Structure formats: C-alpha cells, structure tokens
Amino acid sequence: MSFEEKPGAVIKVPVWLRPWLLLAVLLVLWQIAIQRHPGQLLPGPWGVVGGIADLLRHGLLLKYVVASLFRVTWGFGLAVILAVPLGMVIGWYTRAEMALNPIIQILRPISPLAWIPIAILWFGVGDLSAIFLIFLGSFFPLLLTAMNAVRGVPAVYVNAGRNFGLRPIDLFVRILYPAAVPQLIIGLRITLGIAWLVVVAAEMIAVNSGLGFLIVDARNAGNRYDLVVAGMVIIGLIGLLLDWGIRSLERVKSFRWSYSEE
Amino acid sequence: MESSVAASATRIAVQVEDVGMIFTRDGKQTLVLDNINLEVGEGEFVCLLGPSGCGKSTLLNIMAGFLSPTSGTVRVGGEVVQGPDPRRIVVFQERGVFPWLTVEENIGFGLAALDRKERQHRINHYVGMVGLKGFENSYPSDLSGGMKQRLEVARALAVNPDMLLLDEPFGALDSITRLTMRRELLRIWEAERKTILFVTHDIDEAVQLADRVVVMSARPATIQQIVTIDIPHPRDLSSPRYLELRDGIFQQIGLAHHV
Ligand SMILES: Nc1ncnc2c1ncn2[C@@H]1O[C@H](COP(=O)(O)OP(=O)(O)O)[C@@H](O)[C@H]1O
Ligand SMILES: [Mg+2]
C-alpha cells in the first residue's frame, strides 16, 4: 500500500494559476456557446474584445473611465473628509450620539439612487449631481464606521493618553484616530465599493459621460450590446483595481498591528 | 512581625484619607473600598497585595486620578488628586503600549513639549536602560511580552514622573521572564528612586519587591495589615527572614502554607 502518485498523472497546476485557468475555460465555453447559438442573447467574448477595441479607437474608453473616476474621487473623498472626523466625534461623545442617532438611522437606509430626482433638481444634469449621489452613498457607511471604530478603542489606550496629559484634541489625533485606523480601513474598503456601484447608476441618469452612461447609450443608440458588455467588464476590472489599491493600505506597517496581534 | 501605618521615608508622597468606593451597576450598589487610609513616602516601594477582585485596581485608579472616590480624598504632594497627571504614570500590563507606534515613538510619546535633540537624547537613554537597543524602530507586535512590558516602563520613566503606579504589570508574563522583570524593576528603581506603587496578588512578588506590603482583605477591601520588609536588596529568597515574612502574610491571608 502506498500513497505514491501514479506515473502519468495530470501535470500539477500551480495554485496561483488555477483561478486564471478556470476563467480561461469559462471564456472558451462562452465563445463556443455563442458560436453554436448565434443570436441576440449576448455578444461573445471575442465580440466584447472588439467592443473594447472600438472604444479605444474612438478615444472614449479613457475619457469615460476618467470621468467616472473623477466623480468617485470627489464624492468619496469629500465623504471621507467629512464623515470620518464627524463620526469619530459623534461616537466619542455619548450625548451627541444619542441626539443624532435617530436622524442617522432614518437617512441611512435610503438608497442614494432615491436621491436622483432631488440631485437633478438641485444640481442639474452634470458632474455635481453624480458627485452628490456618490457622496451620499459613501457618507453614512463611513459615518457609522467611524462611530463604531472610536467606540471600540480599548480604554487602556485612552487612559494612557490621558495620563500623559493629552487635551481632547490631542486625544483624537494621537490616540483615537490611530487606534481606529484598522477599523476605518475596512470601512473605506467597503464604502469605496459602494461608491463605485453608485457612480455607474448615477451616470445612467444624471450625466452624459462615464461608464454608466456608456452602457445606457450603447443600448439606446443602436443596440450595441458588445459595447454594453465591454462597459461592464471595464467596470468590474476597475472595481477590482480600486479594491487592490485600498487593500495595500493594510500592509502599511503602522496600520498593520491589529492584523498581526493575537 | 513589623507593622506600621506611617511611611518609613521622611517626606510623604501620597496620602489616602478615608477613601471609600461604591460602584453602582444595573441599579445594584457594590461596596468595593471601605475606609482606606494609607501613606506612602517619597521614593518608597509599596506593594498592594490582595485577592483578585478585592479592589486593588480600583484603589490604584483612584490614586492615579482615573476614578473619583465615593468618599475621602487622595493627596499627592499635599494637593488633592483631581484627575490623571503626567507626574504619576500608570503602567498597565504590556497591553498599554501603543501598537501603532515604534519603540522610539512609544518612549517619546510624552515628550512632545521637548525640542528634538533633547527628546532624542531621552529616548536613547531609556531605550538603553530597559535593554531595547537595536529595537528602536520595531513595532510592539514584533516584541515579546517582556520587551513590551519594559517598553511601557520606559515610556513612563521618560516623562520623569515622581511616581509609577503599576497594576499587576508582570501578570501576563511567564514565570522566568517575571523574575527577570522584577530584578530589572528594582535596578531601575534604585537608579531613579521613584515612588512606586505596585499592585499584585502574588505574595512572593510582594515580599521580593516592596519596602512595605499593604495586605488587603477580600471585598469590600480594607487594609488588614501593613508589613515592613526589612531585608536589603538583593534579597536572599531562602533566608529565614524572607520565609518568616512571607509565611506571616500567608497566614494573615488565611492560607495554610501547603498545596
Ligand atoms: N466600573 C465598575 N463598575 C462596577 N463595578 C466595578 C467597576 N470596576 C470594578 N468593579 C468591581 O469592583 C471590584 C474590584 O475590582 P478591581 O479593583 O478591578 O479588583 P482587583 O484589581 O483587586 O482584582 C470587582 O468586583 C469589580 O467587579
Ligand atoms: Mg486588577
């Protein structure tokens, strides 16, 4: 009896390669299925590649990607700048939290998309509307993250900080904020995902550029479903890159402590 | 057995006067400290010894200024304690070091008011004193428990406090490291002559370290007895006097000296 591998067994595929191999297999299956049943259900992968090439040729791809990223940067960035400090202060002062909690809890479950009519009413069709919607979509998750993060800071750090004579402002800057950073990074990551979802939806209605607009426009202007799927693929890839970007924060040495301890 | 209420040192650093503490939780009141009176002399090393949950940390936190007593007052240098103060630094179990700062940054934490040169000078001095040379830029997550504990002591000493308040600082360490840490702490105390209040539930630890051991009863904590440990350092742990004092406290707490 032995557990030796039989000679002639399949070549071992390295672990990192496996998901890519699976992806390739699925793409091939997709292409084969499309060729057997040519119809209007879905363009094939090859058609999608053609669509992306088309977009590149017309200079639209870069333009739309930049437009979408521009809106996300502003909407998300403003939300971070406002919601994180505000959430930390609200979370720290119990009275502020008790006063504001009902308002926050009512506003929070309203989808940012429900604000589209109001956004257009206030800001018209254009960048500002989209930025406003992304801001709303990011603000509440970030506010709640910051509130929870600051409440979760162990008392021992706060006491140590007070022992060294920190005034309230220094307590926030030198203790509460750094101690909350690992929680905040998780919140940033989730929220950036939300922001990227919202920008596509907002661009379908409130502007006429960007990846969301590309998708609606390709359908309306001649049923170019190869461009629709091309837009979807680009959205997925950029979302992945954004997530990678923010995850690289987790590797910063002074942020990493909560992942390595215990 | 010696027992005295007055501090042996000439000048009094801390006076605890009729301190009582009642906690209210879920509408239920618990008397934790009952009529505590204690004086600690400048430069003295005092251990607060008592069973777990008796109120040692509560008393320490009142002296540090983190808690206000329900009754009575604590005076430090004649002034009534109103809140925490950098002149009295509490050392928690090694959990108190800031994990987001390097060793150097931790030690320099309380030195923001100094100019850079002076701060660096102090940091270097205390890095050396607690034996963390070569780890200046390490983060606490890369240090052992004993190193983290020394780091916290260094951070406390760096602000040049009059007093250190240590709450079971070596409780989480293994027994060998704990012995080394006691020796280190005594060495530092002899070099710097800070007043030290040291909370422990370990009788041996108290008798090895302290000038006086304050023996507390189970809750509500009262001071049962104050035992003066009249053995010079370094202490011989098998000397008749050491054993006599230790066994006296064992008996006082109501434990027979058998396992
Ligand atoms: N903030 C608090 N509220 C209510 N009860 C408390 C509080 N802090 C401590 N206690 C109670 O007081 C008693 C003494 O606690 P503590 O001082 O931590 O004891 P020790 O340090 O001697 O182990 C314990 O029974 C504990 O449950
Ligand atoms: Mg305790």
Coordinates of N, CA, C and O in Angstrom, one line a residue, chain A residues 65-221:
Chain A
V65 N -13.6 56.4 -18.5 CA -13.0 55.9 -17.2 C -12.6 57.1 -16.4 O -12.9 57.2 -15.2
V66 N -11.9 58.1 -17.0 CA -11.5 59.3 -16.3 C -12.7 60.0 -15.7 O -12.7 60.4 -14.5
A67 N -13.8 60.1 -16.5 CA -15.0 60.8 -16.0 C -15.5 60.1 -14.7 O -15.8 60.8 -13.7
S68 N -15.6 58.8 -14.8 CA -16.2 58.1 -13.7 C -15.3 58.2 -12.5 O -15.8 58.4 -11.3
L69 N -14.0 58.0 -12.7 CA -13.0 58.1 -11.5 C -13.0 59.5 -10.9 O -12.9 59.6 -9.7
F70 N -13.1 60.5 -11.8 CA -13.2 61.8 -11.3 C -14.3 62.0 -10.3 O -14.2 62.6 -9.2
R71 N -15.5 61.5 -10.7 CA -16.7 61.7 -9.8 C -16.5 60.9 -8.5 O -16.9 61.4 -7.4
V72 N -16.0 59.7 -8.6 CA -15.8 58.9 -7.4 C -14.8 59.5 -6.5 O -15.0 59.6 -5.3
T73 N -13.7 60.0 -7.1 CA -12.7 60.7 -6.3 C -13.3 61.8 -5.4 O -13.1 61.9 -4.2
W74 N -14.1 62.7 -6.1 CA -14.6 63.8 -5.4 C -15.7 63.4 -4.4 O -15.7 63.8 -3.2
G75 N -16.6 62.6 -4.8 CA -17.7 62.2 -4.0 C -17.2 61.4 -2.8 O -17.6 61.7 -1.6
F76 N -16.4 60.4 -3.0 CA -15.9 59.6 -2.0 C -14.9 60.4 -1.1 O -15.0 60.3 0.2
G77 N -14.1 61.2 -1.7 CA -13.1 61.9 -1.0 C -13.7 62.9 0.0 O -13.4 63.0 1.2
L78 N -14.7 63.6 -0.5 CA -15.5 64.6 0.4 C -16.1 63.8 1.5 O -16.1 64.3 2.7
A79 N -16.7 62.7 1.2 CA -17.4 61.9 2.3 C -16.3 61.5 3.3 O -16.6 61.6 4.5
V80 N -15.2 61.0 2.9 CA -14.1 60.6 3.9 C -13.7 61.8 4.8 O -13.7 61.7 6.0
I81 N -13.5 62.9 4.1 CA -13.0 64.1 4.9 C -14.0 64.6 5.9 O -13.7 65.0 7.0
L82 N -15.3 64.5 5.5 CA -16.4 64.9 6.5 C -16.8 63.8 7.4 O -16.9 64.1 8.6
A83 N -17.0 62.6 6.9 CA -17.7 61.6 7.7 C -16.8 61.0 8.8 O -17.2 60.7 9.9
V84 N -15.5 60.9 8.5 CA -14.6 60.3 9.4 C -14.4 61.1 10.7 O -14.7 60.6 11.8
P85 N -14.0 62.4 10.6 CA -13.9 63.2 11.8 C -15.2 63.3 12.5 O -15.3 63.2 13.8
L86 N -16.3 63.6 11.7 CA -17.6 63.8 12.4 C -18.0 62.5 13.1 O -18.5 62.6 14.3
G87 N -17.9 61.4 12.4 CA -18.3 60.1 13.1 C -17.5 59.9 14.3 O -18.0 59.4 15.3
M88 N -16.2 60.2 14.3 CA -15.4 60.0 15.5 C -15.8 60.8 16.7 O -15.9 60.4 17.8
V89 N -16.1 62.1 16.4 CA -16.6 63.0 17.4 C -17.9 62.5 18.0 O -18.2 62.4 19.2
I90 N -18.9 62.2 17.0 CA -20.2 61.7 17.5 C -20.1 60.4 18.3 O -20.7 60.3 19.3
G91 N -19.2 59.5 17.8 CA -19.1 58.3 18.5 C -18.4 58.4 19.9 O -18.7 57.7 20.8
W92 N -17.6 59.4 20.0 CA -16.9 59.6 21.3 C -17.8 60.3 22.4 O -17.7 59.9 23.5
Y93 N -18.6 61.3 21.9 CA -19.4 62.0 22.9 C -20.8 61.3 22.9 O -21.6 61.6 22.0
T94 N -21.1 60.6 23.9 CA -22.3 59.8 24.0 C -23.5 60.6 23.8 O -24.5 60.2 23.2
R95 N -23.5 61.9 24.3 CA -24.7 62.7 24.2 C -24.9 63.1 22.8 O -26.1 63.1 22.3
A96 N -23.9 63.4 22.0 CA -24.1 63.7 20.6 C -24.6 62.5 19.9 O -25.5 62.7 19.0
E97 N -24.2 61.4 20.2 CA -24.7 60.2 19.6 C -26.1 60.0 19.8 O -26.9 59.7 18.9
M98 N -26.5 60.1 21.1 CA -27.9 59.9 21.4 C -28.8 60.9 20.7 O -29.9 60.6 20.2
A99 N -28.3 62.1 20.5 CA -29.1 63.2 19.9 C -29.3 62.9 18.4 O -30.3 63.1 17.8
L100 N -28.2 62.4 17.7 CA -28.1 62.3 16.3 C -28.5 60.9 15.8 O -28.9 60.8 14.6
N101 N -28.5 59.9 16.6 CA -28.7 58.6 16.1 C -30.1 58.4 15.4 O -30.1 57.8 14.3
P102 N -31.2 58.9 15.9 CA -32.4 58.7 15.1 C -32.4 59.3 13.7 O -32.8 58.6 12.7
I103 N -31.8 60.5 13.5 CA -31.7 61.0 12.2 C -30.8 60.2 11.3 O -31.2 59.9 10.1
I104 N -29.7 59.7 11.8 CA -28.8 58.9 11.1 C -29.5 57.6 10.6 O -29.4 57.2 9.5
Q105 N -30.2 57.0 11.6 CA -30.8 55.7 11.3 C -31.9 55.8 10.3 O -32.2 54.9 9.6
I106 N -32.6 57.0 10.2 CA -33.6 57.2 9.2 C -33.0 57.5 7.8 O -33.5 56.9 6.8
L107 N -32.0 58.3 7.8 CA -31.4 58.6 6.5 C -30.6 57.5 5.9 O -30.6 57.3 4.7
R108 N -30.0 56.7 6.7 CA -29.1 55.6 6.3 C -29.7 54.6 5.3 O -29.1 54.3 4.3
P109 N -30.9 54.1 5.6 CA -31.4 53.1 4.7 C -32.0 53.6 3.4 O -32.4 52.8 2.5
I110 N -32.0 54.9 3.2 CA -32.5 55.4 1.9 C -31.4 55.2 0.8 O -30.3 55.8 1.0
S111 N -31.7 54.5 -0.2 CA -30.7 54.2 -1.3 C -30.3 55.6 -1.9 O -31.1 56.4 -2.1
P112 N -29.0 55.8 -2.1 CA -28.6 57.0 -2.8 C -29.3 57.3 -4.1 O -29.5 58.4 -4.5
L113 N -29.8 56.2 -4.7 CA -30.4 56.3 -6.0 C -31.8 57.0 -5.8 O -32.3 57.6 -6.8
A114 N -32.4 56.9 -4.7 CA -33.7 57.5 -4.4 C -33.5 59.0 -4.4 O -34.5 59.8 -4.6
W115 N -32.2 59.5 -4.3 CA -32.0 60.9 -4.3 C -31.8 61.5 -5.7 O -31.6 62.7 -5.8
I116 N -31.8 60.6 -6.7 CA -31.5 61.1 -8.0 C -32.4 62.3 -8.5 O -31.9 63.4 -8.9
P117 N -33.7 62.2 -8.3 CA -34.5 63.4 -8.7 C -34.1 64.6 -8.0 O -34.0 65.7 -8.6
I118 N -33.9 64.5 -6.7 CA -33.5 65.7 -5.9 C -32.2 66.2 -6.3 O -31.9 67.4 -6.4
A119 N -31.2 65.3 -6.6 CA -29.9 65.7 -7.0 C -30.0 66.5 -8.3 O -29.4 67.6 -8.5
I120 N -30.9 66.0 -9.3 CA -31.0 66.7 -10.5 C -31.7 68.1 -10.3 O -31.3 69.1 -10.9
L121 N -32.7 68.1 -9.4 CA -33.4 69.3 -9.1 C -32.4 70.4 -8.6 O -32.4 71.5 -8.9
W122 N -31.5 70.0 -7.7 CA -30.5 70.9 -7.0 C -29.4 71.2 -7.9 O -28.9 72.4 -8.0
F123 N -28.8 70.2 -8.6 CA -27.5 70.4 -9.3 C -27.6 70.3 -10.8 O -26.7 70.5 -11.5
G124 N -28.8 70.0 -11.3 CA -29.0 69.8 -12.8 C -28.3 68.5 -13.2 O -27.7 67.8 -12.4
V125 N -28.3 68.3 -14.6 CA -27.7 67.1 -15.1 C -26.2 67.5 -15.3 O -25.9 68.4 -16.0
G126 N -25.3 66.7 -14.6 CA -23.9 67.0 -14.7 C -23.1 66.4 -13.6 O -23.7 65.7 -12.8
D127 N -21.8 66.7 -13.6 CA -20.9 66.2 -12.6 C -21.4 66.3 -11.2 O -21.3 65.4 -10.3
L128 N -21.9 67.5 -10.9 CA -22.2 67.8 -9.5 C -23.3 66.8 -8.9 O -23.2 66.4 -7.8
S129 N -24.3 66.5 -9.7 CA -25.3 65.6 -9.3 C -24.7 64.2 -9.0 O -25.0 63.7 -7.9
A130 N -23.9 63.8 -9.9 CA -23.3 62.4 -9.7 C -22.4 62.5 -8.4 O -22.5 61.5 -7.6
I131 N -21.6 63.5 -8.3 CA -20.7 63.6 -7.1 C -21.6 63.6 -5.8 O -21.2 63.0 -4.9
F132 N -22.7 64.4 -5.9 CA -23.5 64.5 -4.7 C -24.1 63.1 -4.3 O -24.1 62.7 -3.2
L133 N -24.5 62.3 -5.4 CA -25.0 61.0 -5.1 C -24.0 60.0 -4.5 O -24.2 59.3 -3.6
I134 N -22.8 60.1 -5.1 CA -21.7 59.3 -4.5 C -21.4 59.7 -3.1 O -21.1 58.8 -2.2
F135 N -21.4 61.0 -2.9 CA -21.1 61.5 -1.6 C -22.1 60.9 -0.6 O -21.8 60.4 0.5
L136 N -23.4 61.0 -0.9 CA -24.4 60.4 -0.1 C -24.3 58.9 0.2 O -24.4 58.5 1.3
G137 N -24.0 58.2 -0.9 CA -23.8 56.8 -0.8 C -22.6 56.4 0.1 O -22.6 55.3 0.7
S138 N -21.6 57.3 0.2 CA -20.4 56.9 1.0 C -20.5 57.5 2.4 O -19.9 56.9 3.3
F139 N -21.2 58.6 2.5 CA -21.2 59.3 3.8 C -21.7 58.5 5.0 O -21.0 58.4 6.0
F140 N -22.9 57.9 4.8 CA -23.4 57.2 6.0 C -22.7 56.0 6.4 O -22.4 55.7 7.6
P141 N -22.3 55.1 5.4 CA -21.5 54.0 5.9 C -20.2 54.4 6.6 O -19.8 53.8 7.6
L142 N -19.6 55.5 6.1 CA -18.3 55.9 6.7 C -18.6 56.5 8.1 O -17.8 56.3 9.0
L143 N -19.7 57.3 8.2 CA -20.0 57.9 9.5 C -20.2 56.8 10.5 O -19.7 56.8 11.6
L144 N -21.0 55.7 10.2 CA -21.2 54.6 11.1 C -19.9 53.9 11.4 O -19.7 53.5 12.6
T145 N -19.1 53.7 10.4 CA -17.8 53.0 10.7 C -17.0 53.8 11.7 O -16.5 53.2 12.6
A146 N -16.9 55.1 11.5 CA -16.1 55.9 12.4 C -16.7 55.9 13.8 O -15.9 55.9 14.8
M147 N -18.0 56.0 13.9 CA -18.6 56.0 15.2 C -18.3 54.7 15.9 O -17.9 54.7 17.1
N148 N -18.5 53.6 15.2 CA -18.2 52.3 15.9 C -16.7 52.1 16.2 O -16.3 51.6 17.2
A149 N -15.8 52.6 15.3 CA -14.4 52.4 15.4 C -13.9 53.1 16.7 O -13.2 52.6 17.5
V150 N -14.4 54.3 16.9 CA -13.9 55.1 18.0 C -14.5 54.5 19.3 O -13.8 54.6 20.4
R151 N -15.7 54.0 19.3 CA -16.2 53.4 20.5 C -15.5 52.1 20.8 O -15.4 51.7 22.0
G152 N -14.9 51.5 19.8 CA -14.2 50.2 20.1 C -12.7 50.4 20.5 O -12.1 49.4 20.8
V153 N -12.3 51.6 20.6 CA -10.9 51.8 21.1 C -10.7 51.4 22.5 O -11.5 51.9 23.4
P154 N -9.8 50.5 22.8 CA -9.7 50.0 24.2 C -9.4 51.1 25.2 O -8.6 52.0 24.9
A155 N -10.0 51.0 26.3 CA -9.9 52.0 27.4 C -8.5 52.2 27.8 O -8.1 53.3 28.2
V156 N -7.7 51.2 27.7 CA -6.3 51.3 28.2 C -5.5 52.3 27.4 O -4.7 53.0 28.0
Y157 N -5.8 52.4 26.1 CA -5.0 53.4 25.3 C -5.5 54.8 25.6 O -4.7 55.8 25.7
V158 N -6.8 54.9 25.8 CA -7.4 56.3 26.2 C -6.8 56.7 27.5 O -6.4 57.9 27.7
N159 N -6.8 55.8 28.5 CA -6.3 56.1 29.8 C -4.8 56.5 29.8 O -4.4 57.4 30.4
A160 N -4.1 55.7 29.0 CA -2.6 56.0 28.8 C -2.5 57.4 28.3 O -1.7 58.2 28.7
G161 N -3.3 57.7 27.2 CA -3.2 59.0 26.6 C -3.5 60.1 27.6 O -2.8 61.1 27.7
R162 N -4.6 60.0 28.4 CA -4.9 61.0 29.3 C -3.9 61.1 30.4 O -3.6 62.2 30.9
N163 N -3.2 60.0 30.7 CA -2.2 60.0 31.8 C -1.0 60.9 31.3 O -0.4 61.5 32.2
F164 N -0.8 60.9 30.0 CA 0.3 61.8 29.6 C -0.1 63.2 29.3 O 0.6 64.0 28.7
G165 N -1.3 63.5 29.8 CA -1.8 64.9 29.8 C -2.3 65.4 28.5 O -2.3 66.6 28.2
L166 N -2.8 64.5 27.6 CA -3.3 65.0 26.3 C -4.6 65.7 26.5 O -5.5 65.3 27.3
R167 N -4.8 66.8 25.8 CA -6.0 67.6 25.8 C -6.9 66.8 24.8 O -6.5 66.1 23.9
P168 N -8.3 67.1 24.8 CA -9.2 66.4 23.9 C -8.8 66.3 22.5 O -8.8 65.3 21.9
I169 N -8.3 67.4 21.9 CA -8.0 67.5 20.5 C -6.8 66.5 20.3 O -6.8 65.8 19.3
D170 N -5.8 66.5 21.2 CA -4.7 65.6 21.0 C -5.1 64.2 21.2 O -4.5 63.3 20.6
L171 N -6.0 64.0 22.1 CA -6.5 62.6 22.3 C -7.1 62.0 21.0 O -6.8 60.9 20.7
F172 N -7.8 62.9 20.3 CA -8.3 62.4 19.0 C -7.2 62.1 18.0 O -7.2 61.1 17.3
V173 N -6.3 63.1 17.9 CA -5.2 63.0 16.9 C -4.2 61.9 17.2 O -3.8 61.1 16.3
R174 N -3.9 61.7 18.5 CA -2.7 60.9 18.8 C -3.2 59.5 19.4 O -2.4 58.6 19.4
I175 N -4.4 59.4 19.8 CA -4.9 58.1 20.3 C -6.1 57.5 19.5 O -6.0 56.5 18.9
L176 N -7.2 58.3 19.5 CA -8.4 57.7 19.0 C -8.3 57.4 17.5 O -8.6 56.3 17.0
Y177 N -7.7 58.4 16.8 CA -7.6 58.2 15.3 C -6.7 57.0 15.0 O -7.1 56.0 14.3
P178 N -5.4 57.0 15.5 CA -4.6 55.8 15.1 C -5.1 54.5 15.6 O -5.0 53.5 14.9
A179 N -5.8 54.5 16.8 CA -6.3 53.2 17.3 C -7.5 52.8 16.4 O -7.7 51.6 16.4
A180 N -8.1 53.7 15.8 CA -9.3 53.4 15.0 C -9.0 53.0 13.5 O -9.8 52.5 12.8
V181 N -7.7 53.3 13.1 CA -7.4 53.2 11.7 C -7.7 51.8 11.1 O -8.2 51.7 10.0
P182 N -7.3 50.7 11.8 CA -7.6 49.4 11.2 C -9.1 49.2 10.9 O -9.5 48.7 9.8
Q183 N -10.0 49.6 11.8 CA -11.4 49.6 11.5 C -11.8 50.5 10.4 O -12.6 50.2 9.5
L184 N -11.2 51.7 10.4 CA -11.5 52.7 9.3 C -11.2 52.1 7.9 O -11.9 52.3 7.0
I185 N -10.0 51.4 7.9 CA -9.6 50.9 6.6 C -10.6 49.9 6.0 O -11.0 49.9 4.8
I186 N -11.1 49.1 6.9 CA -12.2 48.1 6.5 C -13.4 48.9 6.0 O -14.0 48.6 4.9
G187 N -13.8 49.9 6.7 CA -14.9 50.7 6.3 C -14.7 51.4 4.9 O -15.5 51.5 4.1
L188 N -13.5 51.9 4.8 CA -13.1 52.6 3.5 C -13.2 51.6 2.3 O -13.7 52.0 1.3
R189 N -12.8 50.4 2.6 CA -12.8 49.4 1.5 C -14.2 49.1 1.1 O -14.5 49.1 -0.1
I190 N -15.1 48.9 2.1 CA -16.5 48.5 1.7 C -17.1 49.7 1.1 O -17.8 49.6 0.1
T191 N -16.8 50.9 1.6 CA -17.5 52.1 1.1 C -17.1 52.5 -0.3 O -17.9 52.9 -1.2
L192 N -15.8 52.3 -0.6 CA -15.3 52.6 -2.0 C -16.0 51.6 -3.0 O -16.4 52.1 -4.1
G193 N -16.3 50.4 -2.5 CA -17.1 49.5 -3.4 C -18.5 50.1 -3.6 O -18.9 50.0 -4.8
I194 N -19.1 50.6 -2.6 CA -20.4 51.2 -2.7 C -20.3 52.4 -3.7 O -21.2 52.5 -4.6
A195 N -19.3 53.2 -3.5 CA -19.2 54.4 -4.3 C -19.1 54.0 -5.8 O -19.7 54.7 -6.7
W196 N -18.4 53.0 -6.1 CA -18.2 52.5 -7.4 C -19.5 52.0 -8.0 O -19.8 52.1 -9.2
L197 N -20.3 51.4 -7.2 CA -21.7 50.9 -7.6 C -22.5 52.1 -7.9 O -23.2 52.2 -8.9
V198 N -22.4 53.1 -7.0 CA -23.3 54.3 -7.2 C -23.0 55.1 -8.4 O -23.9 55.6 -9.1
V199 N -21.7 55.2 -8.7 CA -21.3 56.1 -9.8 C -21.9 55.6 -11.1 O -22.5 56.3 -12.0
V200 N -21.9 54.3 -11.3 CA -22.5 53.7 -12.5 C -23.9 54.0 -12.7 O -24.5 54.4 -13.7
A201 N -24.7 53.8 -11.5 CA -26.1 54.0 -11.5 C -26.4 55.5 -11.8 O -27.3 55.9 -12.6
A202 N -25.6 56.4 -11.1 CA -25.9 57.8 -11.2 C -25.6 58.3 -12.7 O -26.3 59.1 -13.2
E203 N -24.6 57.7 -13.3 CA -24.3 58.1 -14.7 C -25.3 57.7 -15.7 O -25.3 58.2 -16.8
M204 N -26.1 56.7 -15.3 CA -27.1 56.2 -16.3 C -28.2 57.3 -16.4 O -28.9 57.3 -17.4
I205 N -28.3 58.1 -15.4 CA -29.5 59.0 -15.4 C -29.0 60.5 -15.3 O -29.5 61.3 -16.1
A206 N -28.0 60.8 -14.5 CA -27.8 62.2 -14.1 C -26.7 62.9 -15.0 O -26.5 64.0 -14.8
V207 N -26.0 62.2 -15.9 CA -25.0 62.8 -16.7 C -24.9 62.2 -18.1 O -25.6 61.2 -18.3
N208 N -24.1 62.8 -18.9 CA -23.9 62.1 -20.2 C -22.5 61.8 -20.6 O -22.0 62.1 -21.6
S209 N -21.8 61.3 -19.6 CA -20.5 60.7 -19.9 C -20.2 59.7 -18.8 O -21.0 59.6 -17.8
G210 N -19.1 59.0 -18.9 CA -18.8 58.0 -17.9 C -19.2 56.6 -18.3 O -20.0 56.4 -19.3
L211 N -18.8 55.6 -17.5 CA -19.0 54.2 -17.8 C -20.5 53.8 -17.7 O -21.0 53.0 -18.5
G212 N -21.2 54.4 -16.8 CA -22.6 54.1 -16.7 C -23.4 54.6 -17.9 O -24.2 54.0 -18.5
F213 N -23.0 55.9 -18.3 CA -23.6 56.5 -19.5 C -23.3 55.6 -20.7 O -24.2 55.4 -21.5
L214 N -22.1 55.1 -20.8 CA -21.7 54.3 -21.9 C -22.6 53.1 -22.1 O -23.1 52.9 -23.2
I215 N -23.0 52.5 -21.0 CA -23.8 51.3 -21.1 C -25.2 51.7 -21.6 O -25.8 51.0 -22.5
V216 N -25.8 52.7 -21.0 CA -27.2 53.1 -21.5 C -27.1 53.6 -22.9 O -28.0 53.2 -23.7
D217 N -26.1 54.4 -23.2 CA -26.0 55.0 -24.5 C -25.8 53.9 -25.6 O -26.4 54.0 -26.7
A218 N -25.0 52.9 -25.3 CA -24.7 51.9 -26.3 C -26.0 51.1 -26.7 O -26.2 50.7 -27.8
R219 N -26.9 51.0 -25.7 CA -28.1 50.3 -25.9 C -29.1 51.2 -26.7 O -29.6 50.8 -27.8
N220 N -29.2 52.4 -26.2 CA -30.2 53.3 -26.9 C -29.8 53.6 -28.3 O -30.6 53.7 -29.2
A221 N -28.5 53.8 -28.6 CA -28.0 54.3 -29.9 C -27.7 53.0 -30.7 O -26.5 52.9 -31.2

